Structure formats: structure tokens, C-alpha cells
Coordinates of C-alpha atoms in Angstrom, one line a residue:
M1342 CA -10.4 -27.8 12.7
T1343 CA -8.8 -24.9 12.0
K1344 CA -7.8 -22.0 15.4
R1345 CA -7.7 -18.7 14.8
I1346 CA -6.4 -16.1 17.1
M1347 CA -5.1 -12.4 17.0
L1348 CA -1.7 -11.8 18.2
I1349 CA -1.6 -7.4 19.5
N1350 CA 2.3 -6.5 19.7
V1351 CA 2.5 -2.8 21.4
N1352 CA 5.2 -3.4 24.2
E1353 CA 7.3 -1.7 22.1
P1354 CA 6.7 2.1 21.6
E1355 CA 8.2 2.6 18.0
E1356 CA 6.4 -0.1 16.3
N1357 CA 2.4 -2.1 17.0
R1358 CA 2.4 -5.7 15.1
I1359 CA -1.6 -7.0 14.8
A1360 CA -1.1 -10.8 13.9
V1361 CA -3.6 -13.1 12.2
I1362 CA -2.7 -16.7 12.2
D1363 CA -4.8 -19.7 11.4
N1364 CA -4.0 -23.6 12.0
D1365 CA -0.3 -22.0 13.6
R1366 CA -0.2 -19.8 9.6
L1367 CA 0.5 -16.7 9.2
E1368 CA -2.7 -15.2 6.9
E1369 CA -2.3 -11.0 8.1
L1370 CA -0.1 -8.9 9.4
Y1371 CA -0.6 -4.6 9.9
I1372 CA 2.2 -2.8 11.1
E1373 CA 2.7 0.7 12.3
R1374 CA 5.1 2.4 12.7
A1375 CA 5.2 5.8 15.7
S1376 CA 8.0 7.5 13.1
S1377 CA 5.0 7.4 10.0
L1378 CA 1.5 7.2 11.3
G1379 CA -1.0 6.7 9.0
H1380 CA -3.8 9.5 8.2
V1381 CA -6.4 7.4 5.7
G1382 CA -9.6 8.1 7.4
N1383 CA -9.2 11.5 8.4
I1384 CA -10.9 13.7 8.0
Y1385 CA -9.7 17.0 7.3
K1386 CA -10.9 20.7 6.7
G1387 CA -8.8 21.8 4.2
K1388 CA -8.3 25.1 1.6
V1389 CA -7.4 24.7 -2.3
V1390 CA -4.0 26.0 -3.1
N1391 CA -3.8 25.4 -7.0
I1392 CA -6.5 24.3 -9.6
E1393 CA -4.3 22.2 -12.4
P1394 CA -6.9 21.3 -15.3
S1395 CA -4.6 19.6 -17.5
I1396 CA -5.0 16.6 -15.1
Q1397 CA -8.2 17.9 -13.4
A1398 CA -7.2 18.3 -9.9
A1399 CA -6.5 19.9 -7.4
F1400 CA -4.5 20.3 -4.6
V1401 CA -5.1 21.3 -0.9
D1402 CA -4.0 22.1 2.3
I1403 CA -4.6 20.2 4.9
G1404 CA -2.2 21.0 7.7
E1405 CA -0.2 17.7 7.6
G1406 CA 3.3 19.3 6.2
R1407 CA 2.0 18.7 2.7
N1408 CA -0.6 19.0 -0.3
G1409 CA -3.1 16.9 -1.3
F1410 CA -4.6 15.5 -4.3
L1411 CA -8.0 16.0 -4.7
H1412 CA -8.9 14.5 -8.7
V1413 CA -12.4 16.5 -10.4
S1414 CA -13.6 12.6 -9.9
D1415 CA -13.7 12.7 -5.9
V1416 CA -15.8 16.0 -5.4
M1417 CA -19.1 16.2 -5.4
P1418 CA -21.0 18.0 -7.9
I1419 CA -22.7 20.2 -4.8
Y1420 CA -19.2 22.2 -4.5
G1421 CA -19.8 23.8 -8.3
H1422 CA -23.1 25.3 -7.2
M1423 CA -21.1 26.8 -3.6
N1424 CA -18.6 27.6 -6.1
S1425 CA -20.7 29.8 -8.6
S1426 CA -22.3 31.3 -6.4
N1427 CA -19.6 33.4 -5.7
N1428 CA -18.3 33.9 -8.8
S1429 CA -21.6 35.4 -11.6
R1430 CA -19.3 35.3 -14.7
D1431 CA -19.0 31.8 -13.9
R1432 CA -22.5 31.1 -13.4
N1433 CA -23.8 32.4 -16.5
N1434 CA -21.1 30.4 -18.3
R1435 CA -22.3 27.3 -16.8
H1436 CA -25.8 28.3 -17.9
R1437 CA -25.2 28.9 -21.7
N1438 CA -23.3 25.4 -21.6
N1439 CA -25.5 23.3 -18.8
H1440 CA -25.9 20.7 -21.4
R1441 CA -21.8 20.3 -21.6
R1442 CA -21.4 20.5 -17.8
K1443 CA -24.2 17.8 -17.8
R1444 CA -21.9 15.6 -20.0
E1445 CA -18.9 16.1 -18.4
K1446 CA -18.1 18.3 -15.3
K1447 CA -14.4 20.3 -14.8
I1448 CA -12.4 21.0 -12.2
Q1449 CA -12.1 24.3 -12.4
D1450 CA -16.0 24.4 -12.4
L1451 CA -15.7 22.4 -9.2
L1452 CA -13.7 24.5 -7.2
S1453 CA -11.6 27.5 -7.0
K1454 CA -8.1 29.0 -5.1
N1455 CA -8.7 29.2 -1.4
A1456 CA -12.0 27.0 -1.2
E1457 CA -12.7 25.7 1.9
V1458 CA -13.0 21.7 1.4
L1459 CA -14.1 19.1 3.7
V1460 CA -11.8 16.0 2.4
Q1461 CA -10.8 12.3 3.9
I1462 CA -7.6 10.8 2.8
T1463 CA -8.0 7.5 0.9
K1464 CA -4.6 6.3 0.2
E1465 CA -1.2 7.8 1.8
G1466 CA 1.1 9.7 0.1
I1467 CA 3.6 7.5 -1.5
G1468 CA 7.8 8.9 -2.3
T1469 CA 7.1 12.1 -4.6
K1470 CA 3.2 11.2 -4.6
A1471 CA 0.7 13.4 -2.5
P1472 CA -2.2 11.9 -0.4
T1473 CA -4.7 10.9 -2.4
L1474 CA -8.2 12.9 -0.8
T1475 CA -11.8 12.2 -2.1
T1476 CA -14.9 14.6 -0.9
Y1477 CA -17.1 11.9 -0.4
L1478 CA -16.6 10.8 2.9
S1479 CA -17.1 7.7 4.9
L1480 CA -17.5 6.0 8.3
P1481 CA -16.6 2.7 8.9
G1482 CA -18.1 1.6 12.7
R1483 CA -18.2 -2.0 13.3
Y1484 CA -21.2 -3.2 11.5
I1485 CA -22.2 -0.1 9.6
V1486 CA -20.6 2.1 7.0
L1487 CA -22.3 5.8 6.7
M1488 CA -21.5 8.2 4.4
P1489 CA -23.2 11.3 4.3
S1490 CA -22.3 12.1 1.2
I1491 CA -23.8 9.7 -1.2
K1492 CA -27.9 9.0 -1.2
R1493 CA -27.5 5.1 -1.8
S1494 CA -28.1 2.1 1.2
G1495 CA -27.1 -1.5 1.0
V1496 CA -25.9 -4.6 2.1
S1497 CA -21.2 -5.6 2.1
R1498 CA -20.4 -7.5 -1.9
K1499 CA -18.7 -9.7 0.7
I1500 CA -22.3 -11.1 1.9
V1501 CA -23.7 -13.9 -0.7
D1502 CA -26.0 -15.4 0.7
E1503 CA -29.5 -13.5 -0.7
K1504 CA -31.5 -14.3 1.8
V1505 CA -29.6 -12.6 4.4
R1506 CA -29.1 -9.7 2.4
R1507 CA -32.3 -8.8 1.8
R1508 CA -32.8 -10.1 5.3
L1509 CA -30.9 -7.1 7.1
K1510 CA -31.6 -4.4 4.2
K1511 CA -34.9 -4.9 5.5
T1512 CA -33.9 -4.5 9.1
L1513 CA -32.0 -0.9 8.0
T1514 CA -34.9 0.3 6.7
E1515 CA -36.7 -1.0 9.5
L1516 CA -34.4 1.5 11.3
E1517 CA -35.2 4.6 9.8
P1518 CA -31.8 6.1 9.2
P1519 CA -31.7 9.4 8.5
K1520 CA -32.8 10.9 4.8
G1521 CA -29.9 11.8 2.6
M1522 CA -27.5 9.7 3.4
G1523 CA -25.6 6.4 2.3
Y1524 CA -25.6 3.2 4.6
I1525 CA -23.5 0.3 3.7
I1526 CA -24.1 -2.6 5.5
R1527 CA -20.3 -4.6 6.9
T1528 CA -19.9 -8.2 6.2
A1529 CA -19.2 -8.1 10.7
G1530 CA -22.7 -7.1 10.6
S1531 CA -24.1 -10.1 8.4
D1532 CA -25.2 -12.3 11.1
K1533 CA -25.8 -9.6 13.8
T1534 CA -29.8 -8.3 15.5
K1535 CA -31.7 -5.0 14.5
D1536 CA -30.8 -4.0 18.3
E1537 CA -27.1 -4.3 17.5
L1538 CA -26.9 -2.5 14.2
G1539 CA -29.0 -0.2 15.3
R1540 CA -26.7 0.9 17.8
D1541 CA -23.6 0.9 16.0
L1542 CA -26.0 3.4 13.2
N1543 CA -26.4 5.8 16.5
Y1544 CA -23.2 6.2 17.3
L1545 CA -22.4 6.3 13.8
L1546 CA -25.0 9.5 13.6
D1547 CA -23.4 10.9 16.6
L1548 CA -19.5 10.8 15.5
W1549 CA -21.0 12.8 12.3
K1550 CA -23.4 15.4 14.0
V1551 CA -19.5 15.9 16.5
I1552 CA -17.9 16.0 12.6
T1553 CA -20.1 19.0 11.0
R1554 CA -20.0 20.7 14.6
R1555 CA -16.4 21.3 14.4
A1556 CA -16.0 22.2 10.4
K1557 CA -18.8 24.8 10.8
H1558 CA -16.2 26.0 14.1
S1559 CA -12.8 25.3 12.4
T1560 CA -10.9 27.7 10.3
S1561 CA -9.1 26.2 7.6
P1562 CA -6.2 24.3 7.7
A1563 CA -7.4 21.6 10.3
T1564 CA -8.0 18.4 11.2
I1565 CA -11.9 17.5 12.1
Y1566 CA -11.7 13.8 12.0
Q1567 CA -9.1 10.8 12.7
E1568 CA -9.2 7.4 12.5
S1569 CA -8.6 5.7 15.5
D1570 CA -5.0 3.1 16.9
L1571 CA -4.1 0.0 15.0
V1572 CA -5.4 -2.6 17.7
T1573 CA -9.0 -0.7 17.7
R1574 CA -9.0 0.3 14.1
T1575 CA -7.8 -4.0 13.6
L1576 CA -10.6 -5.1 16.2
R1577 CA -13.6 -2.8 14.6
D1578 CA -12.0 -3.7 11.7
I1579 CA -11.1 -7.7 11.6
F1580 CA -12.0 -9.4 14.3
T1581 CA -14.5 -12.1 13.5
D1582 CA -16.8 -14.5 14.9
D1583 CA -14.1 -17.3 14.5
V1584 CA -11.1 -15.1 15.9
E1585 CA -10.7 -17.4 19.1
E1586 CA -8.2 -15.8 21.0
I1587 CA -7.2 -12.6 21.0
I1588 CA -3.6 -12.2 22.6
V1589 CA -2.2 -8.8 24.1
D1590 CA 1.4 -8.4 25.1
S1591 CA 0.9 -4.5 26.6
E1592 CA -1.4 -3.9 29.8
D1593 CA -2.3 -0.8 28.6
D1594 CA -3.9 -2.0 25.3
Y1595 CA -5.4 -5.4 27.0
Q1596 CA -7.3 -2.7 28.4
K1597 CA -8.6 -1.0 25.5
A1598 CA -9.3 -4.3 23.4
L1599 CA -11.4 -5.5 26.7
D1600 CA -13.0 -2.2 26.9
F1601 CA -13.7 -2.2 22.7
M1602 CA -15.1 -5.5 22.8
S1603 CA -17.3 -5.6 25.5
L1604 CA -19.2 -2.8 24.0
L1605 CA -19.4 -5.8 21.2
S1606 CA -20.7 -7.9 23.1
S1607 CA -20.4 -9.5 26.6
D1608 CA -19.6 -13.1 25.3
Y1609 CA -16.6 -11.7 23.4
E1610 CA -14.1 -9.9 26.6
D1611 CA -13.7 -14.1 27.5
R1612 CA -11.5 -14.1 24.2
V1613 CA -9.6 -11.4 25.2
Q1614 CA -6.0 -12.2 26.6
L1615 CA -2.8 -10.5 28.5
Y1616 CA 0.2 -12.1 27.5
N1617 CA 3.1 -11.5 30.1
S1618 CA 5.8 -14.1 29.2
H1619 CA 9.6 -13.8 29.1
T1620 CA 9.5 -14.6 25.5
P1621 CA 8.6 -12.0 23.2
L1622 CA 5.1 -13.1 21.9
F1623 CA 5.6 -13.6 18.5
H1624 CA 8.0 -15.8 19.2
E1625 CA 6.4 -17.5 21.2
Y1626 CA 3.9 -18.2 18.3
R1627 CA 6.5 -18.3 16.1
I1628 CA 5.2 -16.3 12.9
E1629 CA 8.7 -13.8 13.7
A1630 CA 10.7 -16.2 11.3
E1631 CA 7.6 -15.8 9.2
I1632 CA 7.8 -12.2 8.9
E1633 CA 11.3 -12.1 7.8
K1634 CA 10.5 -14.3 4.5
I1635 CA 7.4 -11.4 3.9
Y1636 CA 10.7 -9.3 2.8
K1637 CA 12.8 -11.3 0.4
K1638 CA 11.8 -11.7 -3.8
H1639 CA 11.7 -15.9 -3.6
V1640 CA 8.7 -17.4 -1.4
P1641 CA 9.5 -21.6 -1.5
L1642 CA 6.1 -23.9 -2.0
K1643 CA 6.1 -26.9 0.2
S1644 CA 6.4 -29.4 -3.2
G1645 CA 10.3 -27.7 -4.1
G1646 CA 8.7 -25.3 -6.2
H1647 CA 9.1 -21.2 -5.4
L1648 CA 7.6 -18.1 -5.9
A1649 CA 9.1 -15.1 -7.7
I1650 CA 7.6 -11.7 -6.5
E1651 CA 9.4 -8.4 -8.5
Q1652 CA 8.2 -5.0 -7.4
T1653 CA 8.2 -1.9 -10.3
E1654 CA 6.6 1.7 -10.5
A1655 CA 4.0 -0.1 -12.9
L1656 CA 3.5 -3.4 -11.3
V1657 CA 4.0 -6.0 -8.9
A1658 CA 5.1 -9.5 -11.4
I1659 CA 5.2 -12.8 -9.8
D1660 CA 6.5 -15.9 -11.4
V1661 CA 5.7 -19.3 -10.4
N1662 CA 8.7 -22.0 -10.6
S1663 CA 8.9 -26.1 -11.1
G1664 CA 12.3 -25.7 -8.9
K1665 CA 13.5 -28.7 -7.3
Y1666 CA 10.2 -30.5 -7.7
T1667 CA 9.7 -33.7 -9.0
G1668 CA 6.9 -35.9 -7.4
E1669 CA 5.0 -36.4 -11.1
E1670 CA 6.6 -37.9 -14.0
D1671 CA 3.8 -36.6 -16.1
I1672 CA 4.8 -32.5 -16.6
E1673 CA 0.8 -31.6 -17.0
E1674 CA 0.5 -33.1 -13.5
T1675 CA 3.6 -31.8 -11.8
A1676 CA 2.9 -28.0 -13.1
L1677 CA -1.0 -28.3 -12.3
Q1678 CA 0.3 -29.7 -7.8
I1679 CA 2.9 -26.6 -8.0
N1680 CA 0.2 -24.0 -9.6
L1681 CA -2.2 -25.0 -7.5
E1682 CA -0.2 -24.6 -4.4
A1683 CA 1.0 -21.1 -6.5
A1684 CA -3.1 -20.2 -5.9
V1685 CA -3.6 -20.4 -2.6
E1686 CA 0.2 -18.8 -1.9
I1687 CA -0.3 -15.6 -3.7
P1688 CA -3.0 -14.0 -2.5
R1689 CA -1.4 -14.6 0.9
Q1690 CA 1.4 -12.9 0.0
L1691 CA -0.1 -10.2 -2.2
R1692 CA -2.1 -10.0 1.9
L1693 CA 0.7 -10.1 3.7
R1694 CA 3.2 -7.4 1.4
D1695 CA 0.3 -5.2 0.9
L1696 CA 0.9 -5.4 -2.9
G1697 CA -1.7 -3.6 -4.5
G1698 CA -2.1 -2.1 -8.3
V1699 CA -2.0 -3.9 -11.4
I1700 CA -0.1 -7.8 -10.8
I1701 CA 0.7 -10.1 -12.9
N1702 CA 0.6 -13.3 -12.0
D1703 CA 2.6 -16.3 -14.4
F1704 CA 1.6 -19.7 -13.7
I1705 CA 3.5 -23.0 -15.0
D1706 CA 1.9 -23.3 -19.1
M1707 CA -0.6 -26.1 -18.8
K1708 CA -2.3 -28.0 -22.2
D1709 CA -5.3 -29.0 -20.5
E1710 CA -7.9 -26.3 -20.0
K1711 CA -9.6 -28.5 -17.5
N1712 CA -6.9 -27.6 -15.4
K1713 CA -6.8 -23.7 -16.3
E1714 CA -10.0 -24.5 -15.0
I1715 CA -8.8 -25.8 -11.9
V1716 CA -7.0 -23.2 -10.6
E1717 CA -7.9 -19.5 -12.2
R1718 CA -11.2 -21.6 -9.1
V1719 CA -8.8 -22.1 -6.8
F1720 CA -6.7 -19.0 -6.7
R1721 CA -10.3 -16.9 -7.3
D1722 CA -11.8 -18.6 -4.3
E1723 CA -8.0 -18.1 -2.0
V1724 CA -8.3 -13.8 -3.1
R1725 CA -11.7 -13.4 -1.8
K1726 CA -10.3 -14.0 1.4
D1727 CA -8.4 -10.1 1.1
R1728 CA -10.5 -7.2 2.5
A1729 CA -9.2 -5.1 -0.6
R1730 CA -11.1 -4.5 -3.5
N1731 CA -9.6 -6.5 -6.4
R1732 CA -10.9 -7.7 -9.7
V1733 CA -9.0 -10.8 -11.7
A1734 CA -9.3 -11.8 -15.3
K1735 CA -9.9 -15.0 -16.8
I1736 CA -6.6 -17.3 -17.6
S1737 CA -5.6 -16.7 -20.5
P1738 CA -3.6 -19.1 -22.8
F1739 CA 0.0 -18.7 -22.2
G1740 CA -1.4 -18.8 -18.1
I1741 CA -1.5 -15.5 -16.7
I1742 CA -3.6 -14.4 -14.9
E1743 CA -4.1 -11.0 -15.5
M1744 CA -5.4 -8.9 -11.9
T1745 CA -6.4 -5.1 -9.2
R1746 CA -6.1 -5.2 -6.3
Q1747 CA -7.0 -1.9 -4.2
R1748 CA -3.8 0.3 -3.0
L1749 CA -4.8 1.4 0.5
G1750 CA -1.0 2.8 1.3
P1751 CA 2.9 2.0 1.1
S1752 CA 3.9 -1.7 0.5
L1753 CA 5.0 -3.1 4.1
K1754 CA 8.7 -3.2 2.6
S1755 CA 8.4 0.9 2.6
Y1756 CA 7.4 0.5 6.2
T1757 CA 10.8 -1.2 6.8
H1758 CA 13.2 -0.5 4.8
N1759 CA 15.2 2.5 2.6
V1760 CA 15.7 2.0 -1.1
C1761 CA 19.7 0.6 -1.1
P1762 CA 22.1 3.2 -1.4
Y1763 CA 25.0 1.3 -3.3
C1764 CA 22.0 0.0 -6.2
D1765 CA 19.8 2.9 -6.2
G1766 CA 17.1 -0.3 -5.5
H1767 CA 18.1 -2.4 -8.9
G1768 CA 19.6 -4.9 -6.8
W1769 CA 22.8 -4.4 -8.9
I1770 CA 25.9 -2.0 -9.4
K1771 CA 28.5 -2.1 -11.4
N1772 CA 31.7 -4.7 -11.6
L1773 CA 35.2 -3.5 -10.2
E1774 CA 35.9 -4.1 -14.6
S1775 CA 33.4 -2.4 -15.4
M1776 CA 33.8 0.0 -12.9
S1777 CA 38.0 0.4 -14.0
L1778 CA 36.7 0.6 -17.6
L1779 CA 34.7 3.5 -17.2
I1780 CA 36.8 5.2 -15.4
M1781 CA 39.8 4.6 -17.7
R1782 CA 37.6 6.1 -21.2
K1783 CA 37.0 9.8 -19.2
I1784 CA 41.0 9.8 -18.2
K1785 CA 41.3 9.3 -21.8
L1786 CA 39.2 11.5 -22.9
G1787 CA 41.0 14.2 -20.7
A1788 CA 44.1 13.0 -22.2
L1789 CA 43.4 13.1 -26.2
S1790 CA 41.4 16.2 -25.5
G1791 CA 45.2 19.0 -26.0
N1792 CA 44.3 21.6 -23.2
I1793 CA 44.8 18.9 -19.4
H1794 CA 47.8 19.3 -18.1
K1795 CA 46.2 16.9 -15.0
I1796 CA 43.8 14.6 -14.1
I1797 CA 42.2 13.7 -10.5
A1798 CA 40.0 10.9 -11.1
T1799 CA 38.5 9.9 -7.6
M1800 CA 37.5 6.5 -6.7
N1801 CA 35.8 3.6 -4.1
P1802 CA 39.7 2.0 -2.7
E1803 CA 38.5 -0.8 -4.4
V1804 CA 38.0 -0.3 -7.6
A1805 CA 41.2 1.8 -7.6
L1806 CA 43.3 -1.0 -6.4
D1807 CA 41.5 -3.0 -9.4
L1808 CA 42.4 0.2 -11.9
A1809 CA 45.8 0.2 -10.5
N1810 CA 46.3 -3.5 -11.5
R1811 CA 44.9 -3.7 -14.6
K1812 CA 45.3 -0.6 -15.8
R1813 CA 49.3 0.3 -14.5
K1814 CA 51.1 0.3 -17.8
A1815 CA 48.2 2.2 -19.8
L1816 CA 47.7 4.7 -17.4
H1817 CA 51.9 5.4 -17.4
E1818 CA 52.1 5.3 -21.4
L1819 CA 49.3 8.2 -21.0
E1820 CA 51.3 10.2 -18.6
E1821 CA 54.5 9.7 -21.0
K1822 CA 53.3 10.1 -24.3
I1823 CA 51.2 13.2 -23.9
G1824 CA 52.8 14.7 -20.8
I1825 CA 50.1 15.5 -18.0
S1826 CA 49.6 14.5 -14.3
I1827 CA 46.8 11.2 -13.6
L1828 CA 47.1 11.1 -9.9
I1829 CA 44.2 8.3 -8.8
N1830 CA 42.7 8.5 -5.4
P1831 CA 41.7 6.3 -3.4
S1832 CA 38.1 7.8 -1.1
D1833 CA 36.3 5.1 1.3
A1834 CA 32.9 8.4 0.7
F1835 CA 32.5 6.7 -2.4
S1836 CA 30.6 3.3 -3.4
I1837 CA 31.5 0.9 -5.8
E1838 CA 29.0 2.7 -8.7
D1839 CA 30.7 6.2 -7.9
S1840 CA 33.6 8.1 -9.2
K1841 CA 34.5 11.6 -10.1
V1842 CA 37.2 12.7 -12.6
E1843 CA 38.2 16.6 -12.3
Y1844 CA 40.5 17.7 -15.7
F1845 CA 42.6 20.8 -15.0
N1846 CA 44.7 23.0 -17.3
R1847 CA 48.2 24.5 -16.5
T1848 CA 47.1 27.0 -14.6
G1849 CA 45.8 24.4 -12.2
L1850 CA 42.0 26.1 -13.2
P1851 CA 39.7 23.2 -13.3
I1852 CA 38.3 22.8 -17.0
Q1853 CA 34.9 21.0 -17.6
L1854 CA 35.0 18.6 -20.7

């Protein structure tokens, strides 16, 4: 029988970490840095600063130091009515083109510059990309999600039992929530009573009243609602009845977790424990080394095979390799066994690394169609454990499974690593011979141009030594034959791939070639 434990490591003020381990195996990991606190879920009263018809989007000042990106598909139609009431010409144009407007709404019809909008961040800004906004707000509770902007209610898709779905829909109707808003019962609410669901609903409705009151009396840009801290948010979103223990290594956060769990049920209070050993919490449960593996390109499989994970701008590519696996003489059986291991490990790595977007999973090729179906079925079953939205295509004749996974923010690695300043993230740099040849070509270019008297080449000391050894004779011949001065200048400030070649005329003035 597996034992599911939640570990909350918050005794370092710079970084909070929460791990979920299942039978001593790391299954989920959440990290939040004090220097880069997340903003997903926050609600702002923003002001439109720019309309971009070419990309059908608006940029909104939300007061966070960078403008948010609001696409036309995330703008409620009601903003079009508000915009038209302030612009009679636009109203007349829309009246004449009513049929076209019903077919296709445009950002310039819905919003105007300096318009105020109530928006929520759905995706963190990544690199130079602005955070993604929506006007379709949602407030998650423990068991229910309140959607004030949508008149649609239902039950989480992850609740597949039709009897349970019918019961929950009936319960929601009996609670008689206010009309004009949407409600979704979350997976965590599948076995809850009407009273428990009712308390959660009332909490969300009270919270929405506070938000509307703040929005009414605030001047844009302003923060109207901030998501809970990592501990409270994670307990709210991922705690389930199968989590037997919640272990916290900070007394303040232990009390916070205890208070939150007591709100859910007094039966859950005993599951919260304070950890006060001298051994760090994650080391005690032997998962610190597992976390370090998350950042590596290669992921070993038990059989001796491995995964190779490459993240690019456009997609994530995951390659399944047989490695040293020699467990079966039959090639087809060997491929099946490694692919089955990979079908379990890949979804786990996607969760741990928080990888999103388009993902290409290249399994070892198999000829037997039944084996392909088995691997695909196992893969789909494992992907269903993921809280992020995803879509999985059928396995191709070449053993490739394409999928998409919801990306709510930067990957875990982007929080903990910087792009290498030497290779610029490529993972490769030129060798010494290549750099010597490159610099030598630039020196020859200047020497043979006819109007250069002096050349100064600055480079990394290792490159300078290689160039002096490899091209000493050629450099000397250039100086003698053409009558110029060539100075090799080693500098510790230059990396292997950095260099600067400067050209000067007889009067000492620099020349650009």
C-alpha cells in the first residue's frame, strides 16, 4: 500500500518548497522564490495603455512594473457596450455592421485607450513576454470555483463517475447560488456533503463582494485581490484525502497549515505535523538528490535506458533511448519494456519540471500495433494524474506521441537557473582552434585591405595562447610582408567565444571595415 506525504519546507525565507511524495517517490514539486513571487490568480483594476489591432490585443497597465497582454478572446462582450456608450460614432458603425460584429468581435470595438478593465493574470510573463490577462475572472475555493463572468455551471471533468456527477449537479442546484454567475465543483469536492459545499460557496460569494467593493472605490492601476501564499494555495489546490501526512518545518507555517486544515474538517488536523529535527526536511526524506536530477538533460530509467529532454522556444522534445538495456533478447519486447517505463516517467517529469506548450514524445519504434496501444494507454493514464490541462494525440506509426500541456508560468528551471553567459543557452561553444581561425581571418582582412597600419586583437588568454602557437609564423609573415603591426592582447574579461579586432591607420585613428 502506497503512502502519500506532503512535505512543506519553508524555513529558508528566500525560498519556499512543497513536495508530494508517493511511496518514497517524488511526484510533485512546487517552488516559490521571495525574489520572484508569482502573480497568477491576482486580480487588478487596470488601464488600457495601447490597442494593437494587428494582433487583436490590448496592453494594460496593472501597476506591476510591466504591462499585461489582453487578447480579444479574453475580453468580455460587455466591454464593447461600455466602450460604445462613450463613443457615438463607434456605436453607429457597429449598428450598421451588426451582422459582421456578431460573427467576429474586434479589440478596437471592445476597448479603447485609457479604458478601465478588471483583469486577472492567467500566465506569468516569461522572458520579454508580458503576463497574460483575462477579464473572465475565477475565484478558486477548496471545493468550488466561482466564475462571476460566466453564466455556466458544472462539475470538473476529472470526476468521471456519472452518478457522482449527477449528484453534485443536483447538490449545486439545491444550494441555489445567485444567478448570472458560473460555478464549477472541483475534484476535491466529489465526496463532500451539501453543508461543506455550501460553506465553500458562501466564502467565495463573500470574497466576490469584497472584490467588487474594492474595484469600485480604487483608482487604476490597483491590485484588487492577491492569491494566497504558497502554503495555503497548495493545500487548497492539491490536498486530497489520500495525503496521510502534512509535515511542516516552520512553526509559523505549521500553525497556518493547521488552521487551514481545521477549516476543512477537524478530522484533518491530526495529519499536520511539525518537523523539528536538525536534519533538513528534504534530506531526511531523501528527495534533495531527486530534485537535483530535475535539472539534468538525461533522466535514467530503471532498466538502463534513459530519457533525453530538450526544451526549445517552440516545443519540448523528449527522446526515449534504450541505453544499456539488455533484459530481453527479443528486440520488440525490449522496446516495449523500455517504452512502458518511459510512459510512466515522462508525465512525472512534465509535472516536476512544469514543462508546457507542445511536447513531442519519441518512443522506441515498435512493429506490433497491440504494443503501441499498450504504451499509449499507460501514457494516457499517467497524464490524467496531472492537474494541468492537457491534450494527447494518438501514437503515430513512428512511435511518436504529440501532446500539449497547460503552461501557467515559467518552467521550474527558469526559477533556479540562469542562461549560460558563455554559450547563450546553446550548450556548446567554439573550441580554441575554431576561435583562432576566426580571429586570424579578421586579422588577414585588415592586413590585406591596404590602408591599415596597426591591428589589435583582444581575446580570452587561452585563445591568445593557441593563436600564438598555431599561427605565430603566419602572423610574423604578415607583419614583414605588408609592413603592419599586429598586437595579440589576452584579456580575462573575454570568454572563449568573445573577441575584438580593431584596425588603425598611420595616424592612429580607428578604421571600420
